[in-house]
Each structure stands twice: as structure tokens, then as C-alpha cells.
CSV table of C-alpha atoms in Angstrom, one decimal:
chain,number,residue,atom,x,y,z
A,1,UNK,CA,-74.3,2.6,83.1
A,2,UNK,CA,-70.8,2.2,82.1
A,3,UNK,CA,-68.5,-0.8,83.4
A,4,UNK,CA,-67.0,1.1,86.4
A,5,UNK,CA,-70.6,1.9,87.9
A,6,UNK,CA,-71.5,-1.8,87.4
A,7,UNK,CA,-68.8,-3.1,89.0
A,8,UNK,CA,-69.1,-0.6,92.0
A,9,UNK,CA,-72.5,-2.0,92.4
A,10,UNK,CA,-71.6,-5.6,91.9
A,11,UNK,CA,-71.3,-8.0,94.7
A,12,UNK,CA,-67.9,-9.2,95.5
A,13,UNK,CA,-68.3,-12.9,94.2
A,14,UNK,CA,-69.1,-11.5,90.8
A,15,UNK,CA,-66.1,-9.4,90.8
A,16,UNK,CA,-63.8,-12.2,91.8
A,17,UNK,CA,-65.2,-14.4,89.1
A,18,UNK,CA,-64.2,-11.7,86.6
A,19,UNK,CA,-60.7,-11.3,88.0
A,20,UNK,CA,-60.2,-14.9,87.9
A,21,UNK,CA,-61.2,-15.1,84.4
A,22,UNK,CA,-59.0,-12.4,82.9
A,23,UNK,CA,-56.1,-13.1,85.5
A,24,UNK,CA,-56.0,-9.6,86.7
A,25,UNK,CA,-53.1,-8.8,89.0
A,26,UNK,CA,-54.6,-7.1,92.1
A,27,UNK,CA,-55.1,-7.2,95.7
A,28,UNK,CA,-57.9,-9.4,96.4
A,29,UNK,CA,-58.8,-7.8,99.7
A,30,UNK,CA,-59.4,-4.6,98.1
A,31,UNK,CA,-62.5,-4.1,96.0
A,32,UNK,CA,-61.4,-0.7,94.6
A,33,UNK,CA,-58.2,-2.4,93.3
A,34,UNK,CA,-60.0,-5.2,91.6
A,35,UNK,CA,-62.3,-2.7,89.8
A,36,UNK,CA,-59.5,-0.5,88.6
A,37,UNK,CA,-57.6,-3.8,87.5
A,38,UNK,CA,-60.7,-5.2,85.5
A,39,UNK,CA,-61.2,-1.7,83.9
A,40,UNK,CA,-57.5,-1.5,83.0
A,41,UNK,CA,-57.3,-4.9,81.6
A,42,UNK,CA,-60.6,-4.9,79.5
A,43,UNK,CA,-60.0,-1.4,77.9
A,44,UNK,CA,-56.6,-2.3,76.6
A,45,UNK,CA,-56.9,-2.6,73.1
A,46,UNK,CA,-54.7,-5.5,72.7
A,47,UNK,CA,-56.5,-7.3,75.5
A,48,UNK,CA,-60.0,-6.7,73.9
A,49,UNK,CA,-58.7,-7.8,70.4
A,50,UNK,CA,-57.2,-11.0,71.9
A,51,UNK,CA,-60.3,-11.8,73.7
A,52,UNK,CA,-62.5,-11.4,70.6
A,53,UNK,CA,-60.1,-13.7,68.8
A,54,UNK,CA,-60.3,-16.3,71.4
A,55,UNK,CA,-64.2,-16.5,71.6
A,56,UNK,CA,-65.5,-19.7,70.7
A,57,UNK,CA,-68.2,-19.6,67.8
A,58,UNK,CA,-71.0,-20.0,70.3
A,59,UNK,CA,-69.7,-16.8,72.4
A,60,UNK,CA,-69.1,-14.8,69.4
A,61,UNK,CA,-72.6,-15.6,68.3
A,62,UNK,CA,-73.9,-14.8,71.9
A,63,UNK,CA,-72.3,-11.6,72.0
A,64,UNK,CA,-73.6,-10.5,68.7
A,65,UNK,CA,-76.9,-11.2,69.8
A,66,UNK,CA,-76.6,-9.4,73.1
A,67,UNK,CA,-74.7,-6.5,71.8
A,68,UNK,CA,-76.4,-5.6,68.3
A,69,UNK,CA,-79.6,-5.6,70.2
A,70,UNK,CA,-80.4,-2.0,71.4
A,71,UNK,CA,-81.5,-2.9,74.6
A,72,UNK,CA,-79.4,-2.5,77.7
A,73,UNK,CA,-81.3,-4.4,80.1
A,74,UNK,CA,-82.7,-8.0,79.9
A,75,UNK,CA,-84.7,-10.6,82.1
A,76,UNK,CA,-83.1,-13.8,82.6
A,77,UNK,CA,-85.7,-15.3,80.2
A,78,UNK,CA,-84.5,-13.0,77.6
A,79,UNK,CA,-81.0,-14.0,78.0
A,80,UNK,CA,-81.8,-17.7,78.0
A,81,UNK,CA,-83.8,-17.3,74.7
A,82,UNK,CA,-80.7,-15.6,73.0
A,83,UNK,CA,-78.4,-18.5,74.4
A,84,UNK,CA,-80.9,-20.8,72.6
A,85,UNK,CA,-80.8,-18.9,69.6
A,86,UNK,CA,-77.0,-19.0,69.5
A,87,UNK,CA,-76.9,-22.8,70.1
A,88,UNK,CA,-79.5,-23.2,67.2
A,89,UNK,CA,-77.5,-20.9,64.8
A,90,UNK,CA,-74.1,-22.8,65.6
A,91,UNK,CA,-75.9,-26.3,66.0
A,92,UNK,CA,-74.1,-26.8,69.2
A,93,UNK,CA,-74.9,-29.0,72.2
A,94,UNK,CA,-74.2,-26.5,75.0
A,95,UNK,CA,-76.9,-25.2,77.5
A,96,UNK,CA,-78.3,-21.7,77.4
A,97,UNK,CA,-77.8,-21.3,81.1
A,98,UNK,CA,-73.8,-22.4,80.6
A,99,UNK,CA,-73.6,-19.3,78.1
A,100,UNK,CA,-75.3,-16.8,80.4
A,101,UNK,CA,-73.0,-17.6,83.1
A,102,UNK,CA,-70.0,-17.4,80.6
A,103,UNK,CA,-71.4,-13.9,79.9
A,104,UNK,CA,-71.4,-13.1,83.6
A,105,UNK,CA,-67.8,-14.2,84.3
A,106,UNK,CA,-66.5,-12.3,81.0
A,107,UNK,CA,-68.4,-9.0,82.4
A,108,UNK,CA,-70.6,-8.7,79.5
A,109,UNK,CA,-73.7,-8.5,81.8
A,110,UNK,CA,-74.3,-7.7,85.3
A,111,UNK,CA,-77.2,-8.4,87.9
A,112,UNK,CA,-79.4,-5.4,88.9
A,113,UNK,CA,-82.9,-4.8,90.3
A,114,UNK,CA,-85.7,-3.5,88.1
A,115,UNK,CA,-89.1,-2.4,88.7
A,116,UNK,CA,-91.2,-4.3,91.6
A,117,UNK,CA,-87.5,-5.5,92.7
A,118,UNK,CA,-87.3,-8.1,90.1
A,119,UNK,CA,-84.0,-9.3,89.1
A,120,UNK,CA,-82.7,-7.9,85.6
A,121,UNK,CA,-79.4,-8.1,83.8
A,122,UNK,CA,-77.7,-5.0,82.7
A,123,UNK,CA,-75.1,-4.3,79.7
A,124,UNK,CA,-72.2,-2.1,80.5
A,125,UNK,CA,-72.7,0.4,77.6
A,126,UNK,CA,-69.2,1.5,77.2
A,127,UNK,CA,-67.9,-2.2,76.9
A,128,UNK,CA,-70.8,-2.8,74.6
A,129,UNK,CA,-69.5,-0.1,72.3
A,130,UNK,CA,-65.9,-1.3,72.5
A,131,UNK,CA,-66.6,-4.8,71.9
A,132,UNK,CA,-69.0,-3.9,68.9
A,133,UNK,CA,-66.0,-1.7,67.5
A,134,UNK,CA,-63.7,-4.6,67.6
A,135,UNK,CA,-66.2,-7.1,66.1
A,136,UNK,CA,-67.0,-4.7,63.2
A,137,UNK,CA,-63.6,-3.8,62.5
A,138,UNK,CA,-62.6,-7.4,62.2
A,139,UNK,CA,-65.6,-8.1,59.8
A,140,UNK,CA,-64.8,-4.9,57.8
A,141,UNK,CA,-61.6,-6.6,56.9
A,142,UNK,CA,-63.5,-9.3,55.0
A,143,UNK,CA,-65.3,-6.7,52.8
A,144,UNK,CA,-64.3,-4.2,50.0
A,145,UNK,CA,-64.9,-0.6,51.1
A,146,UNK,CA,-64.7,2.5,48.9
A,147,UNK,CA,-65.1,6.3,50.3
A,148,UNK,CA,-66.8,7.4,46.9
A,149,UNK,CA,-68.7,5.9,44.2
A,150,UNK,CA,-69.7,7.7,41.1
A,151,UNK,CA,-73.2,6.8,40.5
A,152,UNK,CA,-75.8,5.5,42.9
A,153,UNK,CA,-79.2,5.4,43.6
A,154,UNK,CA,-81.2,7.3,46.4
A,155,UNK,CA,-84.8,6.8,47.2
A,156,UNK,CA,-85.1,9.1,50.5
A,157,UNK,CA,-88.8,10.5,50.7
A,158,UNK,CA,-90.1,8.8,47.5
A,159,UNK,CA,-92.1,6.3,49.2
A,160,UNK,CA,-93.6,8.9,51.2
A,161,UNK,CA,-94.4,11.0,48.2
A,162,UNK,CA,-95.9,8.0,46.4
A,163,UNK,CA,-98.3,7.3,49.4
A,164,UNK,CA,-99.4,10.8,49.1
A,165,UNK,CA,-100.2,10.3,45.5
A,166,UNK,CA,-102.1,7.3,46.0
A,167,UNK,CA,-104.3,8.6,48.8
A,168,UNK,CA,-104.9,11.7,46.5
A,169,UNK,CA,-105.9,9.4,43.6
A,170,UNK,CA,-108.4,7.6,46.0
A,171,UNK,CA,-109.8,10.8,47.0
A,172,UNK,CA,-110.4,12.2,43.5
A,173,UNK,CA,-111.2,8.9,41.4
A,174,UNK,CA,-113.6,5.7,41.9
A,175,UNK,CA,-111.2,2.9,42.6
A,176,UNK,CA,-113.1,-0.4,41.9
A,177,UNK,CA,-112.4,-3.6,43.9
A,178,UNK,CA,-112.7,-7.2,43.0
A,179,UNK,CA,-114.8,-9.7,45.1
A,180,UNK,CA,-111.7,-10.4,47.0
A,181,UNK,CA,-111.3,-6.6,47.9
A,182,UNK,CA,-108.4,-6.0,45.4
A,183,UNK,CA,-108.0,-3.2,43.0
A,184,UNK,CA,-108.5,-4.3,39.5
A,185,UNK,CA,-105.4,-4.7,37.3
A,186,UNK,CA,-106.1,-1.8,34.7
A,187,UNK,CA,-106.5,0.7,37.8
A,188,UNK,CA,-103.4,-0.8,39.5
A,189,UNK,CA,-101.4,-0.1,36.4
A,190,UNK,CA,-102.6,3.4,36.1
A,191,UNK,CA,-101.9,4.0,39.9
A,192,UNK,CA,-98.5,2.7,39.5
A,193,UNK,CA,-97.6,4.7,36.6
A,194,UNK,CA,-98.5,7.8,38.4
A,195,UNK,CA,-95.5,7.0,41.0
A,196,UNK,CA,-92.2,8.4,41.0
A,197,UNK,CA,-91.0,4.5,41.5
A,198,UNK,CA,-93.3,2.8,39.2
A,199,UNK,CA,-94.1,-1.0,39.5
A,200,UNK,CA,-95.8,-3.5,37.4
A,201,UNK,CA,-99.1,-5.5,38.3
A,202,UNK,CA,-98.3,-8.9,39.5
A,203,UNK,CA,-98.5,-11.8,37.1
A,204,UNK,CA,-100.1,-15.0,38.1
A,205,UNK,CA,-97.9,-16.8,40.7
A,206,UNK,CA,-98.1,-20.0,42.5
A,207,UNK,CA,-96.7,-18.7,45.8
A,208,UNK,CA,-96.5,-15.5,47.4
A,209,UNK,CA,-97.3,-14.8,50.9
A,210,UNK,CA,-95.8,-14.0,54.5
A,211,UNK,CA,-94.8,-10.1,53.9
A,212,UNK,CA,-98.1,-8.3,54.6
A,213,UNK,CA,-102.1,-8.3,54.2
A,214,UNK,CA,-102.2,-7.8,50.4
A,215,UNK,CA,-98.7,-9.0,49.6
A,216,UNK,CA,-100.1,-11.8,47.5
A,217,UNK,CA,-102.0,-9.6,45.3
A,218,UNK,CA,-99.6,-6.4,45.0
A,219,UNK,CA,-95.9,-6.0,44.0
A,220,UNK,CA,-93.6,-5.5,47.0
A,221,UNK,CA,-93.2,-1.9,47.2
A,222,UNK,CA,-97.0,-1.1,46.9
A,223,UNK,CA,-97.9,-4.0,49.0
A,224,UNK,CA,-96.0,-2.3,52.0
A,225,UNK,CA,-97.4,1.2,51.1
A,226,UNK,CA,-101.0,-0.2,50.8
A,227,UNK,CA,-100.9,-1.9,54.2
A,228,UNK,CA,-99.4,0.9,55.8
A,229,UNK,CA,-102.3,3.1,54.9
A,230,UNK,CA,-104.7,0.1,55.7
A,231,UNK,CA,-103.0,0.1,59.2
A,232,UNK,CA,-103.2,3.5,59.9
A,233,UNK,CA,-106.9,3.4,59.1
A,234,UNK,CA,-106.7,6.0,56.1
A,235,UNK,CA,-108.2,3.8,53.6
A,236,UNK,CA,-111.7,1.7,53.7
A,237,UNK,CA,-112.2,-1.4,51.6
A,238,UNK,CA,-115.9,-0.5,51.3
A,239,UNK,CA,-118.8,-3.1,51.0
A,240,UNK,CA,-120.0,-1.3,47.9
A,241,UNK,CA,-116.8,-2.4,46.1
A,242,UNK,CA,-115.0,0.8,46.1
A,243,UNK,CA,-111.7,1.9,47.9
A,244,UNK,CA,-112.3,5.0,49.7
A,245,UNK,CA,-110.4,7.4,52.0
A,246,UNK,CA,-111.6,7.5,55.8
A,247,UNK,CA,-112.1,10.6,57.7
A,248,UNK,CA,-108.6,10.0,59.1
A,249,UNK,CA,-107.1,9.5,55.7
A,250,UNK,CA,-108.6,12.8,54.4
A,251,UNK,CA,-107.2,14.7,57.5
A,252,UNK,CA,-103.8,13.2,57.0
A,253,UNK,CA,-103.9,14.2,53.3
A,254,UNK,CA,-104.9,17.7,53.9
A,255,UNK,CA,-102.2,18.4,56.8
A,256,UNK,CA,-99.0,19.8,56.2
A,257,UNK,CA,-96.4,17.0,56.7
A,258,UNK,CA,-93.1,16.3,58.0
A,259,UNK,CA,-91.7,14.1,55.4
A,260,UNK,CA,-88.8,12.8,57.4
A,261,UNK,CA,-91.2,11.8,60.4
A,262,UNK,CA,-93.5,10.2,58.1
A,263,UNK,CA,-90.7,8.2,56.3
A,264,UNK,CA,-89.4,7.2,59.7
A,265,UNK,CA,-92.7,5.8,60.6
A,266,UNK,CA,-92.9,3.7,57.3
A,267,UNK,CA,-89.3,2.3,58.3
A,268,UNK,CA,-90.9,1.2,61.7
A,269,UNK,CA,-93.9,-0.4,60.2
A,270,UNK,CA,-91.7,-2.4,57.7
A,271,UNK,CA,-89.6,-3.6,60.6
A,272,UNK,CA,-92.8,-4.9,62.4
A,273,UNK,CA,-94.4,-6.3,59.4
A,274,UNK,CA,-91.2,-8.3,58.1
A,275,UNK,CA,-90.0,-9.3,61.6
A,276,UNK,CA,-92.2,-12.3,61.5
A,277,UNK,CA,-90.8,-14.2,58.6
A,278,UNK,CA,-87.4,-12.7,59.2
A,279,UNK,CA,-86.7,-13.0,63.0
A,280,UNK,CA,-83.3,-11.5,62.9
A,281,UNK,CA,-84.3,-8.4,60.8
A,282,UNK,CA,-83.7,-5.9,63.7
A,283,UNK,CA,-80.1,-7.4,64.2
A,284,UNK,CA,-79.4,-7.6,60.4
A,285,UNK,CA,-80.5,-3.9,59.8
A,286,UNK,CA,-78.3,-3.0,62.8
A,287,UNK,CA,-75.6,-5.0,61.4
A,288,UNK,CA,-75.9,-3.2,57.9
A,289,UNK,CA,-75.8,0.2,59.8
A,290,UNK,CA,-72.4,-0.7,61.7
A,291,UNK,CA,-70.9,-2.0,58.6
A,292,UNK,CA,-71.9,0.4,55.8
A,293,UNK,CA,-72.6,3.8,57.5
A,294,UNK,CA,-70.5,6.8,56.0
A,295,UNK,CA,-68.6,4.2,53.7
A,296,UNK,CA,-69.6,2.2,50.6
A,297,UNK,CA,-69.4,-1.6,51.0
A,298,UNK,CA,-69.3,-4.3,48.4
A,299,UNK,CA,-72.9,-5.8,48.5
A,300,UNK,CA,-71.9,-9.3,47.7
A,301,UNK,CA,-69.4,-9.4,50.5
A,302,UNK,CA,-71.9,-8.0,52.9
A,303,UNK,CA,-74.4,-10.5,51.9
A,304,UNK,CA,-71.8,-13.6,52.6
A,305,UNK,CA,-71.5,-12.1,56.2
A,306,UNK,CA,-75.2,-11.6,56.7
A,307,UNK,CA,-76.7,-15.0,55.4
A,308,UNK,CA,-75.5,-16.4,58.7
A,309,UNK,CA,-78.7,-14.9,60.2
A,310,UNK,CA,-81.2,-15.7,57.7
A,311,UNK,CA,-82.8,-19.1,56.7
A,312,UNK,CA,-84.9,-20.3,53.8
A,313,UNK,CA,-88.5,-19.2,54.2
A,314,UNK,CA,-91.0,-21.6,52.5
A,315,UNK,CA,-90.5,-20.8,48.8
A,316,UNK,CA,-87.6,-18.3,49.2
A,317,UNK,CA,-84.1,-18.9,49.7
A,318,UNK,CA,-82.1,-16.8,51.9
A,319,UNK,CA,-80.1,-15.2,49.4
A,320,UNK,CA,-83.4,-14.1,47.7
A,321,UNK,CA,-84.9,-12.8,51.1
A,322,UNK,CA,-81.5,-10.9,51.6
A,323,UNK,CA,-81.7,-9.1,48.2
A,324,UNK,CA,-85.5,-8.8,47.6
A,325,UNK,CA,-86.9,-8.5,51.5
A,326,UNK,CA,-84.2,-6.5,53.0
A,327,UNK,CA,-81.8,-4.6,50.6
A,328,UNK,CA,-84.3,-3.7,48.0
A,329,UNK,CA,-87.0,-2.5,50.5
A,330,UNK,CA,-84.3,-0.8,52.5
A,331,UNK,CA,-83.6,1.3,49.3
A,332,UNK,CA,-87.3,2.0,48.9
A,333,UNK,CA,-87.4,3.2,52.5
A,334,UNK,CA,-84.6,5.4,52.2
A,335,UNK,CA,-82.4,3.7,54.6
A,336,UNK,CA,-79.5,3.0,51.9
A,337,UNK,CA,-78.1,4.2,48.8
A,338,UNK,CA,-77.1,1.5,46.1
A,339,UNK,CA,-74.0,2.3,43.9
A,340,UNK,CA,-72.3,0.7,41.0
A,341,UNK,CA,-68.5,0.8,40.3
A,342,UNK,CA,-67.4,-1.0,37.2
A,343,UNK,CA,-70.4,-3.2,37.3
A,344,UNK,CA,-69.9,-4.3,40.9
A,345,UNK,CA,-72.9,-3.2,43.4
A,346,UNK,CA,-72.1,-1.4,46.5
A,347,UNK,CA,-74.2,-0.2,49.4
A,348,UNK,CA,-74.1,2.8,51.9
A,349,UNK,CA,-76.4,3.7,54.8
A,350,UNK,CA,-77.9,7.0,54.6
A,351,UNK,CA,-77.7,9.9,57.3
A,352,UNK,CA,-81.5,9.5,57.7
A,353,UNK,CA,-81.4,5.7,57.9
A,354,UNK,CA,-78.4,5.9,60.3
A,355,UNK,CA,-80.6,8.1,62.7
A,356,UNK,CA,-84.1,6.0,62.0
A,357,UNK,CA,-82.4,2.7,62.7
A,358,UNK,CA,-80.7,4.1,66.1
A,359,UNK,CA,-83.7,5.8,67.2
A,360,UNK,CA,-86.0,2.8,67.1
A,361,UNK,CA,-86.4,0.0,69.6
A,362,UNK,CA,-86.7,-2.5,66.8
A,363,UNK,CA,-85.8,-5.5,69.0
A,364,UNK,CA,-88.7,-4.9,71.3
A,365,UNK,CA,-91.2,-3.7,68.7
A,366,UNK,CA,-94.3,-5.8,68.4
A,367,UNK,CA,-94.7,-7.7,65.3
A,368,UNK,CA,-97.8,-7.0,63.0
A,369,UNK,CA,-99.0,-10.4,61.6
A,370,UNK,CA,-101.9,-10.8,59.2
């Protein structure tokens, strides 16, 4: 629902609080006039820009948590959790409930009734769009943007192609497993060299965990590919020391595929798998989409804005998480293109990536934890 619809259904006390906050000039005895005054005030570009400029750090963080989320309705527990996140990110002493009350009086959210007559909070979709546009415009002034880049890398569909190659290899050859259930290094090397995007088997490392079931044994891209095949029950780590295709795996290999559909599923799996070590991953992906869809954005500038939502994870610094766990994997998944202009890296979201990001309820998607 849009703002005008929510105001029509809102109780008069809530409307009065919004009128007070924005100091609307209107007849307080006329609900219709108050609603018209609120809409006129909020949707004036200069008023909206001033409102964004006057936000406190905690309010700015909360509205980004609220509006970068794809959801349009929340429980009070959801909102209090976002308030707590904003407080932790800003290291503030405010109370989550106070932040939610501020959001109500600013008209960012409205009370409604959900299933079984439970109280829910609704987001006015047109106001959300306008505020996000204003926030992104301000942030884009902090990054270097280019319309065209002469050379760039695009891996759309390549992960899917290599997945198909991997499963066909299992079908045709004997793939031996160690006692720990891992593919022997020599066969790993042969498999990786058959891929469009090859990798090298891992050398011995002290620490490597947190991003999948076999992440400690396989390089990043193949680890995701392997875990996806295992999650789909296409492969079987047999008791006799061989990696085999299941009946489901054989059926999948033999049928004709809609490449974009399968590539989209791989993206969704990645979000669910990496969400646990990177809690704000859905928000970061959405932010990258808003900042760099249909334009090239300088990568280090984008990183500076994004690091706010990241924290070190055990042995990895947040800069490494941004580059290796987010940007590199988004490239492998076909969500982004990476370009280079005079030695400076730039990023752009692909058409397919834009649609996948906006078609997936990533904030509500259940984490996959091994």
C-alpha cells in the first residue's frame, strides 16, 4: 500500500503525531485535510532532502535497515530487532522502542492487522521508494561513476556450465574420495582444469571455515558449486570411497535446462549459505544493486561505503570479506561485471543480477548452516 492509503486507515492519534512532527499547516478538525497536508509535505523534493539531511546517525541507519529490506510488513519483534542492530552499529545508548516510536511519528511505518488479527507494521511503498532514491543519490555523490568501461569481465552462466561439466565428469569417471570424503588432489586438479573458470586445489592452510560444508577442503568457487550439488541431492559421497551421481542427479543432467533459472537458484543458495557468517549480506547485495545498476561505480569507493555493514569474521578482516566473499562470488554468480579503467577497478550490476536480487525475498530466506 502507498502512503495515502495507509493514512486513510490510520487512527487520528497517529495522524496528529505525524502532522506535529512535520509542522503541517492544516485544519486539525479535518482528517482529509491533514492527510493531504502530510502527503504534500513529504513528497516535496526539498522537504524530503531536508528530512534526510537532518536524520541522526541512528535514524539514518534504522531507515536503511528498514527500507533496504525487501519486506513491506513487520512484526514488532522485527522492528525492535532492527532497532537493536542500528544501536549496535552506531554504538548508541538509545532504546530500540524509542527508535520504533520515532519511525511511527515520521510516517515510515504504520500499524495494521495481519493474519489471526495480529498487530503488524506496514511500510508505505511509495515513501520507501522516494526515501531510498534520496539516500542513494546522496551516497552516489561519494563515488566515482562512469557510463562506459572499455574492458570488463562477465561470468554470467559460467558457474552453471561448470556445474554441468562437474556432474557429467562424475557420471563418466570414477571419482575417488579420501577417508574424510574429499576428492583426491590429483582429480581435483583435472576437474578444475576442465572448467571454463579454472581454480587450483587448496594448499595446506591453518584456518578455513564458515562458508559451506566443504569450504575447508575446496577453493571458493568449487566449494559453492559442490555444496549446491550436495544440497540438491544430486551427488552421493558413497561408503565405498567413490563420489557418484544420485538418481536425481542423473535426471537433472539429462533434462533440458533453463540456464537463467538454474543460475538464479545458485544465487539464492549462495545468499542462504553465506548469510550466517555475513548477517547483513542481503542488505549489502541490495545496496550494491541500487548503487551500481546500469552504471559503473569505482570499486574502492563502493567498498568504503559498504564496510559499515561488515565486521571481521574470525581470521578474516572485513575488507577481505567484501572483496573475496561478496564481490568475487557475485562475479562468479553473474550478478556483477568487473571492469578496469586505467588500472582502476569498477563494478556494474548485470541485468540478470538486478532481476534476481529484486525477485528474491533474501531477508526472510532461511540460512543454510553446516
